[in-house]
Short mmCIF file of N, CA and C in Angstrom, two decimals:
data_model
loop_
_atom_site.label_atom_id
_atom_site.label_comp_id
_atom_site.label_asym_id
_atom_site.label_seq_id
_atom_site.Cartn_x
_atom_site.Cartn_y
_atom_site.Cartn_z
N MET Z 437 0.81 -1.04 -0.04
CA MET Z 437 0.15 0.17 0.21
C MET Z 437 1.05 1.48 0.00
N PRO Z 438 0.73 1.97 -0.99
CA PRO Z 438 1.37 3.45 -0.89
C PRO Z 438 0.88 4.28 0.37
N ARG Z 439 -0.29 4.03 0.61
CA ARG Z 439 -0.90 5.03 1.89
C ARG Z 439 -1.82 4.56 2.50
N PHE Z 440 -2.17 4.75 3.61
CA PHE Z 440 -3.41 4.29 4.47
C PHE Z 440 -4.19 5.54 4.38
N ASP Z 441 -5.32 5.46 4.43
CA ASP Z 441 -6.47 6.44 4.38
C ASP Z 441 -6.86 6.82 5.96
N VAL Z 442 -7.09 5.68 6.52
CA VAL Z 442 -7.21 5.64 7.88
C VAL Z 442 -6.14 4.61 8.75
N VAL Z 443 -6.34 5.39 9.98
CA VAL Z 443 -5.56 4.34 11.15
C VAL Z 443 -6.34 4.24 12.36
N THR Z 444 -6.57 2.99 12.70
CA THR Z 444 -7.30 2.76 13.81
C THR Z 444 -6.49 1.75 14.72
N THR Z 445 -7.06 1.56 16.12
CA THR Z 445 -6.70 0.71 17.03
C THR Z 445 -7.59 -0.27 17.14
N VAL Z 446 -7.08 -1.34 17.70
CA VAL Z 446 -8.27 -2.45 18.20
C VAL Z 446 -8.28 -1.94 19.70
N PRO Z 447 -9.69 -2.41 19.66
CA PRO Z 447 -10.29 -1.56 21.29
C PRO Z 447 -9.86 -2.61 22.28
N SER Z 448 -9.89 -2.26 23.54
CA SER Z 448 -9.76 -3.28 24.70
C SER Z 448 -11.07 -3.95 25.05
N THR Z 449 -11.16 -5.03 25.07
CA THR Z 449 -12.33 -5.95 25.16
C THR Z 449 -12.69 -6.20 26.72
N SER Z 450 -12.09 -5.60 27.71
CA SER Z 450 -11.94 -5.93 28.95
C SER Z 450 -13.00 -4.71 29.94
N GLY Z 451 -13.46 -3.75 28.86
CA GLY Z 451 -14.28 -2.61 29.47
C GLY Z 451 -13.46 -1.45 29.78
N ARG Z 452 -12.40 -1.37 29.47
CA ARG Z 452 -11.35 -0.42 29.94
C ARG Z 452 -11.75 0.97 28.77
N LEU Z 453 -11.94 2.15 29.27
CA LEU Z 453 -12.55 3.23 28.71
C LEU Z 453 -11.51 3.86 27.94
N THR Z 454 -10.32 3.91 28.40
CA THR Z 454 -8.95 4.58 27.72
C THR Z 454 -7.92 3.36 27.45
N HIS Z 455 -7.18 3.65 26.42
CA HIS Z 455 -6.11 2.85 26.27
C HIS Z 455 -5.02 3.66 25.91
N PRO Z 456 -3.81 3.21 26.25
CA PRO Z 456 -2.34 4.03 26.06
C PRO Z 456 -2.08 4.03 24.47
N LEU Z 457 -2.49 2.81 23.96
CA LEU Z 457 -2.19 2.78 22.57
C LEU Z 457 -2.89 3.73 21.55
N ARG Z 458 -4.33 3.78 22.03
CA ARG Z 458 -5.16 4.92 21.14
C ARG Z 458 -4.51 6.16 21.55
N ALA Z 459 -4.16 6.54 22.74
CA ALA Z 459 -3.45 7.81 23.05
C ALA Z 459 -2.44 8.19 21.99
N MET Z 460 -1.50 6.91 21.91
CA MET Z 460 -0.49 7.11 21.23
C MET Z 460 -0.62 7.26 19.53
N VAL Z 461 -1.55 6.55 19.27
CA VAL Z 461 -1.89 6.48 17.94
C VAL Z 461 -2.66 7.83 17.22
N ALA Z 462 -3.59 8.23 18.28
CA ALA Z 462 -4.43 9.33 18.11
C ALA Z 462 -4.01 10.56 18.22
N ASP Z 463 -3.11 10.30 19.25
CA ASP Z 463 -2.69 12.11 19.56
C ASP Z 463 -1.12 12.30 19.81
N MET Z 464 -0.54 11.02 19.88
CA MET Z 464 1.26 11.60 20.45
C MET Z 464 1.85 11.60 18.76
N VAL Z 465 1.67 10.59 18.04
CA VAL Z 465 2.45 10.33 16.71
C VAL Z 465 1.95 11.01 15.99
N GLY Z 466 2.79 12.26 15.22
CA GLY Z 466 2.18 12.82 14.30
C GLY Z 466 2.04 12.27 12.85
N THR Z 467 2.44 11.31 12.20
CA THR Z 467 2.29 10.65 11.43
C THR Z 467 0.72 10.00 11.36
N THR Z 468 0.32 9.43 12.44
CA THR Z 468 -1.06 8.57 12.64
C THR Z 468 -2.12 9.73 13.03
N ARG Z 469 -1.58 10.80 13.46
CA ARG Z 469 -2.49 11.71 14.51
C ARG Z 469 -3.44 12.02 13.34
N GLY Z 470 -3.23 12.61 12.02
CA GLY Z 470 -4.35 13.46 11.27
C GLY Z 470 -5.25 12.28 10.69
N ARG Z 471 -5.00 11.12 10.59
CA ARG Z 471 -5.45 10.25 9.87
C ARG Z 471 -6.46 9.09 10.86
N HIS Z 472 -6.07 9.18 12.43
CA HIS Z 472 -6.95 8.31 13.11
C HIS Z 472 -8.15 8.48 13.24
N ARG Z 473 -9.17 7.52 13.36
CA ARG Z 473 -10.02 7.22 13.63
C ARG Z 473 -10.75 6.36 14.65
N ASP Z 474 -11.71 6.54 15.39
CA ASP Z 474 -12.11 5.45 16.37
C ASP Z 474 -13.06 4.50 15.72
N LEU Z 475 -12.90 3.72 14.75
CA LEU Z 475 -13.69 2.89 13.89
C LEU Z 475 -14.48 1.78 14.57
N LEU Z 476 -13.78 1.04 15.86
CA LEU Z 476 -14.34 -0.13 16.17
C LEU Z 476 -14.68 -0.11 17.55
N ARG Z 477 -15.67 -0.85 17.93
CA ARG Z 477 -16.08 -0.89 19.39
C ARG Z 477 -16.36 -2.17 19.58
N ALA Z 478 -15.88 -2.90 20.77
CA ALA Z 478 -16.28 -4.00 21.27
C ALA Z 478 -17.80 -4.27 21.72
N THR Z 479 -18.48 -5.57 21.21
CA THR Z 479 -19.69 -6.04 21.39
C THR Z 479 -19.80 -6.44 22.90
N PRO Z 480 -20.96 -6.15 23.18
CA PRO Z 480 -21.43 -6.79 24.67
C PRO Z 480 -20.77 -8.06 24.96
N LYS Z 481 -20.64 -8.91 24.06
CA LYS Z 481 -20.18 -10.32 24.51
C LYS Z 481 -18.46 -10.71 24.09
N ALA Z 482 -17.83 -9.41 23.54
CA ALA Z 482 -16.41 -9.69 23.11
C ALA Z 482 -15.48 -10.28 24.40
N ALA Z 483 -15.71 -9.71 25.43
CA ALA Z 483 -14.80 -10.26 26.52
C ALA Z 483 -15.15 -11.94 26.85
N ASP Z 484 -16.64 -12.48 26.63
CA ASP Z 484 -16.87 -13.91 26.87
C ASP Z 484 -16.24 -14.70 25.83
N LEU Z 485 -15.73 -13.93 24.56
CA LEU Z 485 -15.19 -14.92 23.60
C LEU Z 485 -14.15 -15.55 23.64
N GLY Z 486 -13.36 -14.84 25.11
CA GLY Z 486 -11.98 -15.30 25.22
C GLY Z 486 -10.87 -15.18 23.89
N ARG Z 487 -10.33 -16.10 23.62
CA ARG Z 487 -9.19 -15.45 22.85
C ARG Z 487 -9.54 -16.08 21.27
N THR Z 488 -10.90 -16.57 21.08
CA THR Z 488 -11.23 -17.11 19.56
C THR Z 488 -11.33 -16.13 18.58
N ALA Z 489 -11.30 -15.83 17.53
CA ALA Z 489 -11.44 -15.26 16.42
C ALA Z 489 -12.79 -15.20 16.27
N SER Z 490 -13.57 -14.11 16.26
CA SER Z 490 -15.31 -14.01 16.11
C SER Z 490 -15.69 -12.97 15.38
N SER Z 491 -16.37 -13.13 14.27
CA SER Z 491 -17.23 -11.81 13.86
C SER Z 491 -18.07 -10.97 14.38
N GLY Z 492 -18.20 -11.48 16.08
CA GLY Z 492 -19.18 -10.93 16.75
C GLY Z 492 -18.32 -10.23 17.86
N ARG Z 493 -17.05 -9.99 17.83
CA ARG Z 493 -16.17 -9.58 18.62
C ARG Z 493 -16.37 -7.99 18.76
N TYR Z 494 -16.32 -7.68 17.31
CA TYR Z 494 -16.41 -5.91 17.33
C TYR Z 494 -17.57 -5.52 16.13
N THR Z 495 -17.74 -4.28 16.44
CA THR Z 495 -18.72 -4.01 15.23
C THR Z 495 -17.54 -2.46 15.12
N ALA Z 496 -17.97 -1.94 13.24
CA ALA Z 496 -17.06 -0.95 12.76
C ALA Z 496 -18.02 0.00 12.01
N SER Z 497 -17.61 1.56 12.09
CA SER Z 497 -18.25 2.42 11.45
C SER Z 497 -18.04 2.29 9.96
N ALA Z 498 -19.34 2.70 9.20
CA ALA Z 498 -19.14 2.52 7.89
C ALA Z 498 -17.86 2.74 7.32
N LEU Z 499 -16.89 2.24 6.35
CA LEU Z 499 -16.09 2.62 5.73
C LEU Z 499 -16.93 2.62 4.03
N TRP Z 500 -15.96 3.35 3.05
CA TRP Z 500 -16.28 3.40 1.48
C TRP Z 500 -14.87 2.80 0.93
N GLY Z 501 -14.39 1.66 1.10
CA GLY Z 501 -13.11 1.58 0.41
C GLY Z 501 -11.99 2.04 0.62
N GLU Z 502 -11.99 3.08 1.96
CA GLU Z 502 -10.80 3.28 2.52
C GLU Z 502 -9.81 2.40 2.76
N HIS Z 503 -8.75 2.66 3.00
CA HIS Z 503 -7.55 1.47 3.11
C HIS Z 503 -7.09 1.74 4.73
N VAL Z 504 -7.46 0.95 5.53
CA VAL Z 504 -6.82 1.07 6.83
C VAL Z 504 -5.84 -0.01 7.57
N LEU Z 505 -5.21 1.24 8.16
CA LEU Z 505 -3.86 0.52 9.04
C LEU Z 505 -4.54 0.42 10.42
N LEU Z 506 -4.48 -1.05 11.00
CA LEU Z 506 -4.95 -1.48 12.25
C LEU Z 506 -3.77 -1.62 13.20
N VAL Z 507 -3.74 -1.08 14.05
CA VAL Z 507 -2.65 -1.18 15.31
C VAL Z 507 -3.07 -1.79 16.41
N ASP Z 508 -2.25 -2.61 16.79
CA ASP Z 508 -2.98 -3.55 18.06
C ASP Z 508 -1.40 -3.52 19.17
N ASP Z 509 -1.59 -3.85 20.15
CA ASP Z 509 -0.36 -4.03 21.10
C ASP Z 509 -0.24 -5.25 21.62
N THR Z 510 -1.03 -6.44 21.24
CA THR Z 510 -0.55 -7.61 21.80
C THR Z 510 -0.80 -8.51 20.43
N TRP Z 511 0.15 -9.67 20.54
CA TRP Z 511 -0.10 -10.88 19.45
C TRP Z 511 0.44 -11.80 20.24
N THR Z 512 -1.18 -12.75 20.66
CA THR Z 512 -0.80 -13.59 21.43
C THR Z 512 -1.06 -14.80 20.40
N THR Z 513 -2.50 -14.89 20.33
CA THR Z 513 -3.07 -15.75 19.22
C THR Z 513 -3.43 -14.89 17.72
N GLY Z 514 -3.54 -13.78 17.75
CA GLY Z 514 -3.86 -12.80 16.71
C GLY Z 514 -5.53 -12.74 16.41
N ASN Z 515 -6.09 -13.42 17.19
CA ASN Z 515 -7.52 -13.57 16.88
C ASN Z 515 -8.43 -12.35 17.37
N HIS Z 516 -7.95 -11.56 18.24
CA HIS Z 516 -8.76 -10.39 18.41
C HIS Z 516 -8.46 -9.29 17.18
N VAL Z 517 -7.11 -9.45 16.53
CA VAL Z 517 -6.69 -8.52 15.45
C VAL Z 517 -7.63 -8.88 14.13
N GLN Z 518 -7.77 -10.08 13.94
CA GLN Z 518 -8.12 -11.15 12.95
C GLN Z 518 -9.77 -10.54 13.03
N SER Z 519 -10.25 -10.72 14.31
CA SER Z 519 -11.79 -10.04 14.07
C SER Z 519 -12.10 -8.65 13.96
N ALA Z 520 -11.10 -7.91 14.48
CA ALA Z 520 -11.21 -6.23 14.23
C ALA Z 520 -11.11 -6.27 12.49
N ALA Z 521 -10.09 -6.83 11.99
CA ALA Z 521 -9.93 -6.50 10.70
C ALA Z 521 -11.27 -7.42 10.22
N ALA Z 522 -12.13 -8.25 10.16
CA ALA Z 522 -12.92 -8.80 9.70
C ALA Z 522 -13.98 -7.87 9.72
N ALA Z 523 -14.56 -7.16 10.72
CA ALA Z 523 -15.09 -6.36 11.20
C ALA Z 523 -15.03 -4.83 10.16
N LEU Z 524 -13.65 -4.56 9.91
CA LEU Z 524 -13.49 -3.58 9.19
C LEU Z 524 -14.05 -4.00 7.77
N LYS Z 525 -13.49 -4.97 7.29
CA LYS Z 525 -13.87 -5.46 5.80
C LYS Z 525 -15.25 -5.66 5.85
N SER Z 526 -16.10 -5.91 6.72
CA SER Z 526 -17.67 -6.15 6.58
C SER Z 526 -18.25 -4.69 6.91
N ALA Z 527 -17.55 -3.75 7.33
CA ALA Z 527 -17.99 -2.18 7.20
C ALA Z 527 -17.65 -1.47 6.13
N GLY Z 528 -16.74 -2.06 4.79
CA GLY Z 528 -16.80 -1.54 3.80
C GLY Z 528 -15.12 -1.00 3.47
N ALA Z 529 -14.10 -1.74 4.24
CA ALA Z 529 -12.84 -1.26 4.30
C ALA Z 529 -12.16 -1.85 2.76
N GLY Z 530 -11.42 -1.21 2.17
CA GLY Z 530 -10.66 -1.59 1.14
C GLY Z 530 -9.36 -2.59 1.68
N ALA Z 531 -8.17 -2.15 1.68
CA ALA Z 531 -7.29 -3.16 2.05
C ALA Z 531 -6.84 -2.85 3.92
N VAL Z 532 -6.79 -3.85 4.49
CA VAL Z 532 -6.52 -3.87 6.22
C VAL Z 532 -5.26 -4.28 6.14
N ALA Z 533 -4.30 -3.62 6.88
CA ALA Z 533 -3.09 -3.88 6.96
C ALA Z 533 -3.11 -3.93 8.74
N VAL Z 534 -2.13 -4.58 9.43
CA VAL Z 534 -2.22 -4.91 10.72
C VAL Z 534 -0.63 -4.48 11.27
N VAL Z 535 -0.29 -3.48 12.11
CA VAL Z 535 0.66 -3.24 12.80
C VAL Z 535 0.91 -3.86 14.01
N VAL Z 536 1.62 -4.53 15.08
CA VAL Z 536 1.58 -5.08 16.17
C VAL Z 536 2.85 -4.45 16.87
N LEU Z 537 2.60 -3.52 17.72
CA LEU Z 537 3.73 -3.17 18.65
C LEU Z 537 3.87 -3.98 19.85
N GLY Z 538 5.59 -4.16 19.58
CA GLY Z 538 5.89 -5.13 20.56
C GLY Z 538 5.85 -5.08 21.98
N ARG Z 539 5.59 -5.98 22.69
CA ARG Z 539 5.44 -5.82 24.26
C ARG Z 539 5.85 -6.89 25.03
N HIS Z 540 6.11 -6.95 26.06
CA HIS Z 540 7.08 -7.97 27.00
C HIS Z 540 5.91 -9.10 27.03
N LEU Z 541 6.50 -10.21 27.01
CA LEU Z 541 5.51 -11.23 26.77
C LEU Z 541 5.66 -11.86 28.46
N ASN Z 542 4.55 -12.23 29.06
CA ASN Z 542 4.41 -12.73 30.14
C ASN Z 542 4.31 -14.47 29.97
N ARG Z 543 5.36 -15.14 30.31
CA ARG Z 543 5.27 -16.47 30.28
C ARG Z 543 3.97 -17.17 31.24
N ASP Z 544 3.89 -16.75 32.20
CA ASP Z 544 2.67 -17.18 32.88
C ASP Z 544 1.71 -17.01 32.74
N TYR Z 545 1.36 -16.18 31.55
CA TYR Z 545 -0.10 -15.71 31.53
C TYR Z 545 -0.77 -16.54 30.29
N GLU Z 546 -1.87 -17.70 30.92
CA GLU Z 546 -2.55 -18.60 30.18
C GLU Z 546 -1.50 -19.19 29.35
N ALA Z 547 -1.74 -19.05 27.74
CA ALA Z 547 -1.12 -20.11 27.13
C ALA Z 547 0.35 -19.64 26.48
N THR Z 548 0.79 -18.60 26.85
CA THR Z 548 1.73 -17.72 26.55
C THR Z 548 3.27 -18.43 26.32
N ALA Z 549 3.42 -19.15 27.31
CA ALA Z 549 4.85 -20.02 27.03
C ALA Z 549 4.57 -21.13 26.23
N ALA Z 550 3.49 -21.76 25.96
CA ALA Z 550 3.24 -22.59 24.44
C ALA Z 550 3.43 -21.92 23.55
N HIS Z 551 3.08 -20.70 23.37
CA HIS Z 551 3.07 -20.17 21.80
C HIS Z 551 4.63 -19.61 21.76
N ILE Z 552 5.20 -19.23 22.75
CA ILE Z 552 6.77 -18.98 22.74
C ILE Z 552 7.17 -20.09 22.00
N GLU Z 553 7.07 -21.35 22.64
CA GLU Z 553 8.01 -22.33 22.17
C GLU Z 553 7.65 -22.75 20.97
N GLN Z 554 6.20 -22.92 20.54
CA GLN Z 554 5.86 -23.13 19.31
C GLN Z 554 6.54 -22.17 18.17
N ALA Z 555 6.71 -21.08 18.40
CA ALA Z 555 7.24 -20.27 17.70
C ALA Z 555 8.63 -20.21 17.36
N ARG Z 556 9.64 -20.85 18.45
CA ARG Z 556 10.79 -21.04 18.52
C ARG Z 556 11.54 -22.21 17.45
N LEU Z 557 10.34 -23.41 17.37
CA LEU Z 557 10.58 -24.50 16.72
C LEU Z 557 10.38 -23.83 15.30
N ARG Z 558 9.83 -22.97 14.67
CA ARG Z 558 9.82 -22.44 13.45
C ARG Z 558 10.78 -21.56 13.02
N ARG Z 559 11.42 -21.78 11.50
CA ARG Z 559 12.29 -20.92 10.96
C ARG Z 559 11.40 -19.54 10.76
N PHE Z 560 11.85 -18.68 10.69
CA PHE Z 560 11.32 -17.52 10.39
C PHE Z 560 11.34 -17.31 8.86
N SER Z 561 10.19 -16.97 8.46
CA SER Z 561 10.09 -16.55 7.04
C SER Z 561 8.63 -15.51 7.10
N TRP Z 562 8.86 -14.39 6.00
CA TRP Z 562 7.85 -13.56 5.80
C TRP Z 562 6.83 -13.98 5.12
N ASP Z 563 6.81 -15.23 4.55
CA ASP Z 563 5.85 -15.75 4.02
C ASP Z 563 4.98 -16.81 4.67
N VAL Z 564 5.12 -16.91 5.72
CA VAL Z 564 4.41 -17.99 6.45
C VAL Z 564 4.15 -17.46 7.94
N CYS Z 565 2.69 -17.33 8.52
CA CYS Z 565 2.24 -16.80 9.87
C CYS Z 565 2.92 -17.34 11.04
N PRO Z 566 3.48 -16.60 11.74
CA PRO Z 566 4.04 -17.29 12.69
C PRO Z 566 2.86 -18.08 13.93
N VAL Z 567 1.74 -17.56 13.90
CA VAL Z 567 0.86 -18.50 14.87
C VAL Z 567 0.08 -19.61 14.13
N ARG Z 568 -0.32 -19.42 12.55
CA ARG Z 568 -0.90 -20.46 11.84
C ARG Z 568 -0.02 -20.71 10.97
N SER Z 569 0.15 -22.43 10.59
CA SER Z 569 1.47 -22.84 10.01
C SER Z 569 1.10 -22.74 8.62
N TRP Z 570 -0.15 -22.37 8.02
CA TRP Z 570 0.15 -22.13 6.59
C TRP Z 570 0.51 -20.85 5.85
N ALA Z 571 0.80 -21.03 4.79
CA ALA Z 571 1.49 -19.92 4.00
C ALA Z 571 0.78 -18.87 3.49
N HIS Z 572 0.91 -17.50 3.36
CA HIS Z 572 0.20 -16.75 2.40
C HIS Z 572 1.11 -16.26 1.56
N HIS Z 573 0.50 -15.97 0.60
CA HIS Z 573 0.83 -15.08 -0.64
C HIS Z 573 0.05 -13.83 -1.09
#
């Protein structure tokens, strides 16, 4: 993509009203500030879905072919960001690309240690998803 029309963040499903990532993308970073829009909202059942990907996790504001850069702060299974991207596409987004900002991984949190070990067993390739084993081109 030569340019993204809109930048948005994956909202919290824990009921948190403000999120530091949203503040960074919407207010602090000059490159994204002018294009940021709050496009996504967690549905009432979002927290109950756990870490499964679901088209019912988020709803999105209407889009008319705009290309969206979706920013998230956590990548454990990728299911929240995949659910958010699906909601954006259903709302009419053109291309949706994801950037995940790195965070410290807590090995003691749920299945994080298993995800880390699985990732270490694979050779890195830009053509293979580190969470799902299929190739994508």
